[in-house]
Each structure stands twice: as C-alpha cells, then as structure tokens.
Amino acid sequence: MQKEDNINNLISCWNKVPGIIAMDEDTMAEVWNKRSKNYAKNNGKGDGKKKTEEILVFLDECGFNPEGAKVLDIGCGPGTLSLPLARLGAEVTSLDISSGMLDRLKDVVKKESLPIEVLEYSWWTADIDELGFRKEFDLVIASMTPGIKNVEDFDKMVACSKRLCYYSNFLQRSEDKAYYDIQTSILDENPKVNMNGIVYPFMYLYLSGHRPSLRINHSEWKEEVSWEEAADRAIDFIGRGRSFDDETKGRIMNYYQTASQNGMYSSKSDAYIGMMIWEV
C-alpha cells in the first residue's frame, strides 16, 4: 500500500510542477517545423556528434547490440539517433510530430537506403495497439523529446519495449541571460524553469522497482548569430506557440539589436542532461 501511495503522490507532484507542456498538437508541430532547418543543419556535427557517440557507448555498456535489433525512436527529430543506429544495423521506426523534421530525415534515408520507417504521429495521441507497437521493440528511445510530458506518455513508451528503454531530459538548464531579461522586463513574467525533465521519470522508475543505469552530462556552448536570427529564436522559444503582438516582438527585436556588436549577437548557455537505460 505504501508503494502505491508513494507512486500516486509522485505522479500528482509530477503533474503540478512548472514545465508541463501546454501547447496543443498543431502548435507543437508548427514550433518544431520552424526549428527543423537549424536542427538538421547541425545534425551529426560538432558537439552534437560527440553527444550521440556518448549515447551509443552508453547503450553498448548496457548490453545493447544494434545489429538486427528493432528500435523505436519517439520524437526522432531529423534522425539524431535513428540514423547512426540504422547505419549500425538496426531496423528503426522513427516517429515525430513535425513534418519538417521528418522531411529532412527522409532525405538521408533515401540517399543512404537505410532501414528506417518514418511515421508522422503525435506520441500524445498515438494508439500503440493500432500501430502494432506493444512489446514490439528491443529498444525504445525518447531522447530530449516533449513527446513524453506525463506518466501516461511514459508508460506508453515502456509498453512498446520487450527489452530496453532509453530516456533523456534536462536535469537543469540555464539559457542565455537575454531570455531571463526578456521574460522579466519585457513580458513581466517569472522565467519558466524545466522541473519535470529527468527527475520525475527516474523517481517513478525507482519507486516501481526498476534500477536504471544513469549518466549526468554537462554541456556549455557559445554561439554567435545575427541579432535578427537571435531575436526570432527567442520569440519562438519563449513564446512556446503563443502569438506575441507586434509591439512585443518589436521590443524583443530592439533588445537584441542593442545588445549586438557589428550586427552579431553572442550567447552563452549551459545544461545538465540526465540519461538513463533500464530493462523492462
């Protein structure tokens, strides 16, 4: 009884914390379609390539062999993990809500003739029995995806695996100082903090009797882009699907123009990311 009480209390807390995704499916798809070009451009390069290699090593250490394995990649994006796993011999089903992300993945799949099935679905409403996903995969992946927003989405993910699951999300993330300034000074809001990243899924698994292998990585990155691009990204990211009026957009654009040098804006961010693998 105490175990059930603990789990129910945790779920109740999980559903109340800041950071729960409030966008509907159409808005979510639109947001990620806008980001797809930039994500695809950086896919498999630099720091992103290093992170992918770390994940593949982690999976190997936990006993996963991609050769001949069936993999489900939830919120696959432009194929950050789907592509390298398919190249290593896995049969991958890649699912995402964003047609923009999937179009870029399809281009690579066609070019390299990779064993990847690409599906445009929202995980929030996907029926795993209609799709034939239940206990169908050797590995189910949900890597840094808003597709898993609550315990129901998480349970549905686990139900698709017959062996291993991989999940990752933020433990803590610090955006560029500009985001804080814009939310407090221009929008008169309290900055939103992601508090339901890795902690609640990990605790849910632990209370349910699982003992996932866990890794915590720290990343820092600097970037220099035109102030116009920096402003557009901020409007997209902070807005999270909201429609700012022209006056608010103008104030945000003016912030970045004023903070830029020679038309370029330099940003600095850092994040702690938790990754866990467990047997189902």
Tab-separated table of C-alpha atoms in Angstrom:
chain	number	residue	atom	x	y	z
A	1	MET	CA	0.000	0.000	0.000
A	2	GLN	CA	2.828	2.369	0.868
A	3	LYS	CA	4.443	1.710	-2.512
A	4	GLU	CA	1.218	2.652	-4.335
A	5	ASP	CA	0.821	5.767	-2.170
A	6	ASN	CA	4.382	6.827	-2.966
A	7	ILE	CA	3.848	6.386	-6.696
A	8	ASN	CA	0.484	8.179	-6.678
A	9	ASN	CA	1.929	11.108	-4.713
A	10	LEU	CA	4.846	11.345	-7.101
A	11	ILE	CA	2.535	11.356	-10.138
A	12	SER	CA	0.404	14.073	-8.530
A	13	CYS	CA	3.524	16.173	-7.950
A	14	TRP	CA	4.800	15.454	-11.476
A	15	ASN	CA	1.580	16.824	-12.967
A	16	LYS	CA	1.745	20.056	-10.962
A	17	VAL	CA	5.300	21.225	-11.488
A	18	PRO	CA	6.286	24.038	-13.902
A	19	GLY	CA	7.420	22.936	-17.305
A	20	ILE	CA	4.468	20.746	-18.252
A	21	ILE	CA	3.905	21.219	-21.987
A	22	ALA	CA	0.807	23.344	-22.524
A	23	MET	CA	0.801	23.533	-26.327
A	24	ASP	CA	-1.714	21.598	-28.408
A	25	GLU	CA	-0.518	19.194	-31.096
A	26	ASP	CA	-0.898	21.590	-34.029
A	27	THR	CA	1.070	24.328	-32.271
A	28	MET	CA	3.752	21.850	-31.202
A	29	ALA	CA	4.155	20.662	-34.798
A	30	GLU	CA	4.394	24.249	-36.045
A	31	VAL	CA	7.073	25.135	-33.481
A	32	TRP	CA	9.258	22.162	-34.436
A	33	ASN	CA	8.711	22.682	-38.158
A	34	LYS	CA	10.247	26.145	-37.708
A	35	ARG	CA	13.243	24.662	-35.901
A	36	SER	CA	13.782	21.753	-38.278
A	37	LYS	CA	16.151	23.506	-40.671
A	38	ASN	CA	18.557	24.548	-37.926
A	39	TYR	CA	18.393	21.147	-36.202
A	40	ALA	CA	19.070	19.271	-39.425
A	41	LYS	CA	21.955	21.599	-40.302
A	42	ASN	CA	23.749	20.716	-37.051
A	43	ASN	CA	22.793	17.035	-37.018
A	44	GLY	CA	25.842	14.796	-36.633
A	45	LYS	CA	28.302	17.673	-36.303
A	46	GLY	CA	30.496	19.093	-33.552
A	47	ASP	CA	29.140	18.825	-30.023
A	48	GLY	CA	26.006	17.039	-31.273
A	49	LYS	CA	28.135	14.281	-32.822
A	50	LYS	CA	30.033	13.867	-29.544
A	51	LYS	CA	26.780	13.539	-27.569
A	52	THR	CA	25.457	10.931	-29.987
A	53	GLU	CA	28.660	8.913	-29.661
A	54	GLU	CA	28.355	9.052	-25.861
A	55	ILE	CA	24.809	7.680	-26.077
A	56	LEU	CA	25.904	4.833	-28.352
A	57	VAL	CA	28.699	3.922	-25.915
A	58	PHE	CA	26.217	4.037	-23.003
A	59	LEU	CA	23.853	1.699	-24.869
A	60	ASP	CA	26.722	-0.677	-25.628
A	61	GLU	CA	27.766	-0.732	-21.969
A	62	CYS	CA	24.197	-1.651	-21.030
A	63	GLY	CA	24.274	-4.632	-23.379
A	64	PHE	CA	22.511	-3.268	-26.456
A	65	ASN	CA	23.708	-4.553	-29.830
A	66	PRO	CA	22.134	-2.652	-32.754
A	67	GLU	CA	22.820	-5.362	-35.325
A	68	GLY	CA	19.423	-6.822	-36.241
A	69	ALA	CA	17.639	-5.048	-33.362
A	70	LYS	CA	14.231	-3.387	-33.719
A	71	VAL	CA	14.266	0.198	-32.421
A	72	LEU	CA	11.503	2.762	-31.852
A	73	ASP	CA	12.687	6.373	-31.733
A	74	ILE	CA	9.962	8.622	-30.236
A	75	GLY	CA	10.368	12.292	-31.145
A	76	CYS	CA	13.167	11.366	-33.520
A	77	GLY	CA	13.682	14.874	-34.948
A	78	PRO	CA	15.960	14.863	-38.009
A	79	GLY	CA	17.320	11.434	-37.031
A	80	THR	CA	19.944	12.285	-34.429
A	81	LEU	CA	19.860	8.713	-33.069
A	82	SER	CA	17.808	6.942	-35.742
A	83	LEU	CA	20.453	7.452	-38.435
A	84	PRO	CA	23.536	6.172	-36.571
A	85	LEU	CA	21.615	3.184	-35.179
A	86	ALA	CA	20.368	2.254	-38.657
A	87	ARG	CA	23.900	2.579	-40.023
A	88	LEU	CA	24.995	0.112	-37.329
A	89	GLY	CA	22.429	-2.439	-38.488
A	90	ALA	CA	19.267	-1.674	-36.514
A	91	GLU	CA	15.783	-1.698	-38.043
A	92	VAL	CA	14.408	1.655	-36.889
A	93	THR	CA	10.900	3.077	-36.653
A	94	SER	CA	11.241	6.866	-36.386
A	95	LEU	CA	8.240	8.815	-35.124
A	96	ASP	CA	7.779	12.574	-34.817
A	97	ILE	CA	5.002	15.178	-34.849
A	98	SER	CA	6.965	17.529	-37.131
A	99	SER	CA	6.729	17.011	-40.880
A	100	GLY	CA	9.669	19.410	-41.278
A	101	MET	CA	11.929	17.226	-39.147
A	102	LEU	CA	10.768	14.062	-40.901
A	103	ASP	CA	11.289	15.503	-44.389
A	104	ARG	CA	14.939	16.068	-43.561
A	105	LEU	CA	15.243	12.559	-42.156
A	106	LYS	CA	13.583	11.081	-45.266
A	107	ASP	CA	16.153	12.794	-47.486
A	108	VAL	CA	19.004	10.981	-45.726
A	109	VAL	CA	17.121	7.662	-45.575
A	110	LYS	CA	16.546	7.793	-49.331
A	111	LYS	CA	20.104	8.882	-50.092
A	112	GLU	CA	21.699	6.096	-47.997
A	113	SER	CA	18.956	3.438	-48.423
A	114	LEU	CA	18.713	2.965	-44.660
A	115	PRO	CA	16.280	0.575	-42.901
A	116	ILE	CA	14.182	3.324	-41.303
A	117	GLU	CA	10.390	3.571	-41.340
A	118	VAL	CA	9.355	7.211	-40.926
A	119	LEU	CA	5.980	7.941	-39.275
A	120	GLU	CA	4.321	11.301	-38.627
A	121	TYR	CA	2.413	10.944	-35.348
A	122	SER	CA	1.956	12.729	-32.054
A	123	TRP	CA	3.001	10.434	-29.217
A	124	TRP	CA	0.381	12.109	-27.024
A	125	THR	CA	-2.458	10.553	-29.018
A	126	ALA	CA	-0.762	7.650	-30.819
A	127	ASP	CA	-2.523	4.300	-30.280
A	128	ILE	CA	0.272	1.763	-29.809
A	129	ASP	CA	-2.072	-1.185	-30.352
A	130	GLU	CA	-3.389	0.158	-33.654
A	131	LEU	CA	0.209	0.799	-34.687
A	132	GLY	CA	1.287	-2.684	-33.566
A	133	PHE	CA	3.933	-1.291	-31.232
A	134	ARG	CA	3.150	-3.057	-27.944
A	135	LYS	CA	6.164	-5.133	-26.820
A	136	GLU	CA	7.469	-4.994	-30.373
A	137	PHE	CA	10.906	-3.368	-29.954
A	138	ASP	CA	14.248	-4.368	-28.492
A	139	LEU	CA	14.945	-0.722	-27.655
A	140	VAL	CA	12.595	2.233	-27.260
A	141	ILE	CA	14.147	5.707	-27.267
A	142	ALA	CA	12.747	9.009	-26.005
A	143	SER	CA	15.674	11.404	-26.224
A	144	MET	CA	15.134	15.026	-25.175
A	145	THR	CA	11.608	14.999	-26.561
A	146	PRO	CA	8.479	16.896	-25.434
A	147	GLY	CA	6.560	13.845	-26.636
A	148	ILE	CA	6.836	12.484	-23.086
A	149	LYS	CA	5.027	15.065	-20.979
A	150	ASN	CA	3.407	12.920	-18.251
A	151	VAL	CA	3.281	9.442	-16.741
A	152	GLU	CA	0.758	8.215	-19.318
A	153	ASP	CA	3.136	9.058	-22.177
A	154	PHE	CA	5.992	7.463	-20.243
A	155	ASP	CA	4.068	4.243	-19.546
A	156	LYS	CA	3.069	4.022	-23.203
A	157	MET	CA	6.733	4.298	-24.169
A	158	VAL	CA	7.704	1.464	-21.808
A	159	ALA	CA	4.848	-0.726	-23.065
A	160	CYS	CA	6.397	-0.766	-26.545
A	161	SER	CA	9.636	-2.393	-25.384
A	162	LYS	CA	10.334	-6.046	-24.819
A	163	ARG	CA	13.827	-5.423	-23.503
A	164	LEU	CA	15.406	-1.957	-23.068
A	165	CYS	CA	14.372	1.692	-22.850
A	166	TYR	CA	16.484	4.830	-23.144
A	167	TYR	CA	15.246	8.174	-21.834
A	168	SER	CA	16.989	11.522	-21.515
A	169	ASN	CA	15.970	15.003	-20.468
A	170	PHE	CA	17.210	18.067	-18.647
A	171	LEU	CA	18.264	17.955	-15.036
A	172	GLN	CA	18.940	21.692	-15.163
A	173	ARG	CA	19.236	24.182	-17.989
A	174	SER	CA	20.447	27.773	-17.992
A	175	GLU	CA	19.548	29.727	-21.092
A	176	ASP	CA	21.345	32.812	-22.304
A	177	LYS	CA	20.849	35.814	-19.991
A	178	ALA	CA	18.753	37.531	-22.663
A	179	TYR	CA	15.908	35.037	-22.120
A	180	TYR	CA	15.723	35.988	-18.445
A	181	ASP	CA	15.805	39.703	-19.256
A	182	ILE	CA	13.058	39.402	-21.860
A	183	GLN	CA	10.728	37.375	-19.639
A	184	THR	CA	11.157	39.634	-16.616
A	185	SER	CA	11.498	43.079	-18.211
A	186	ILE	CA	9.538	42.878	-21.456
A	187	LEU	CA	6.932	40.194	-20.743
A	188	ASP	CA	6.658	40.835	-16.986
A	189	GLU	CA	6.692	37.078	-16.310
A	190	ASN	CA	8.539	34.761	-13.977
A	191	PRO	CA	11.071	32.773	-16.002
A	192	LYS	CA	9.860	29.237	-16.667
A	193	VAL	CA	12.021	26.510	-15.195
A	194	ASN	CA	12.054	22.956	-16.549
A	195	MET	CA	11.387	20.920	-13.417
A	196	ASN	CA	9.944	17.724	-14.879
A	197	GLY	CA	12.876	16.613	-17.007
A	198	ILE	CA	14.798	13.576	-15.753
A	199	VAL	CA	13.960	13.671	-12.025
A	200	TYR	CA	10.333	12.545	-12.039
A	201	PRO	CA	10.736	9.725	-14.597
A	202	PHE	CA	13.753	8.438	-12.658
A	203	MET	CA	11.916	8.513	-9.331
A	204	TYR	CA	8.875	6.866	-10.932
A	205	LEU	CA	11.019	4.006	-12.199
A	206	TYR	CA	12.824	3.640	-8.878
A	207	LEU	CA	9.598	3.513	-6.856
A	208	SER	CA	8.229	0.983	-9.351
A	209	GLY	CA	11.142	-1.376	-8.635
A	210	HIS	CA	13.461	-0.598	-11.548
A	211	ARG	CA	17.106	0.363	-11.107
A	212	PRO	CA	18.040	2.315	-14.245
A	213	SER	CA	21.643	2.997	-15.189
A	214	LEU	CA	22.108	6.752	-15.019
A	215	ARG	CA	24.531	9.250	-16.536
A	216	ILE	CA	24.656	13.009	-15.957
A	217	ASN	CA	26.384	15.115	-18.614
A	218	HIS	CA	27.235	18.807	-18.508
A	219	SER	CA	27.455	20.910	-21.647
A	220	GLU	CA	28.344	24.555	-22.200
A	221	TRP	CA	28.077	26.256	-25.532
A	222	LYS	CA	28.600	29.634	-27.083
A	223	GLU	CA	27.101	30.814	-30.325
A	224	GLU	CA	27.237	33.903	-32.488
A	225	VAL	CA	24.408	34.640	-34.923
A	226	SER	CA	22.859	37.737	-36.439
A	227	TRP	CA	20.762	39.693	-33.986
A	228	GLU	CA	17.705	39.129	-36.227
A	229	GLU	CA	18.106	35.349	-36.000
A	230	ALA	CA	18.712	35.528	-32.249
A	231	ALA	CA	15.522	37.559	-31.809
A	232	ASP	CA	13.485	35.151	-33.943
A	233	ARG	CA	14.731	32.207	-31.889
A	234	ALA	CA	13.852	33.964	-28.642
A	235	ILE	CA	10.342	34.805	-29.839
A	236	ASP	CA	9.866	31.166	-30.866
A	237	PHE	CA	11.390	29.618	-27.732
A	238	ILE	CA	9.940	31.929	-25.078
A	239	GLY	CA	6.590	32.123	-26.828
A	240	ARG	CA	6.179	28.338	-26.915
A	241	GLY	CA	3.466	28.704	-29.512
A	242	ARG	CA	1.970	31.983	-28.266
A	243	SER	CA	1.376	34.828	-30.695
A	244	PHE	CA	3.137	37.973	-29.473
A	245	ASP	CA	1.723	41.273	-30.720
A	246	ASP	CA	3.830	43.481	-32.978
A	247	GLU	CA	4.789	45.807	-30.115
A	248	THR	CA	6.176	42.943	-28.014
A	249	LYS	CA	8.038	41.486	-30.979
A	250	GLY	CA	9.475	44.921	-31.689
A	251	ARG	CA	10.750	45.276	-28.125
A	252	ILE	CA	12.394	41.863	-28.286
A	253	MET	CA	13.989	42.688	-31.641
A	254	ASN	CA	15.237	46.001	-30.240
A	255	TYR	CA	16.768	44.203	-27.233
A	256	TYR	CA	18.917	42.012	-29.485
A	257	GLN	CA	19.846	44.806	-31.859
A	258	THR	CA	21.039	46.932	-28.935
A	259	ALA	CA	22.979	44.015	-27.419
A	260	SER	CA	24.690	43.071	-30.680
A	261	GLN	CA	28.099	44.090	-31.965
A	262	ASN	CA	28.578	44.642	-35.690
A	263	GLY	CA	25.194	43.059	-36.267
A	264	MET	CA	26.073	39.826	-34.444
A	265	TYR	CA	24.744	38.591	-31.092
A	266	SER	CA	26.830	36.280	-28.854
A	267	SER	CA	25.022	33.914	-26.486
A	268	LYS	CA	26.149	31.554	-23.743
A	269	SER	CA	24.128	28.673	-22.321
A	270	ASP	CA	24.707	25.517	-20.325
A	271	ALA	CA	22.776	22.390	-19.398
A	272	TYR	CA	22.969	19.275	-17.233
A	273	ILE	CA	21.332	16.361	-19.004
A	274	GLY	CA	20.336	13.060	-17.433
A	275	MET	CA	20.363	9.842	-19.478
A	276	MET	CA	19.016	6.536	-18.217
A	277	ILE	CA	18.686	2.991	-19.554
A	278	TRP	CA	16.699	0.206	-17.943
A	279	GLU	CA	15.297	-3.261	-18.647
A	280	VAL	CA	11.542	-3.587	-18.849
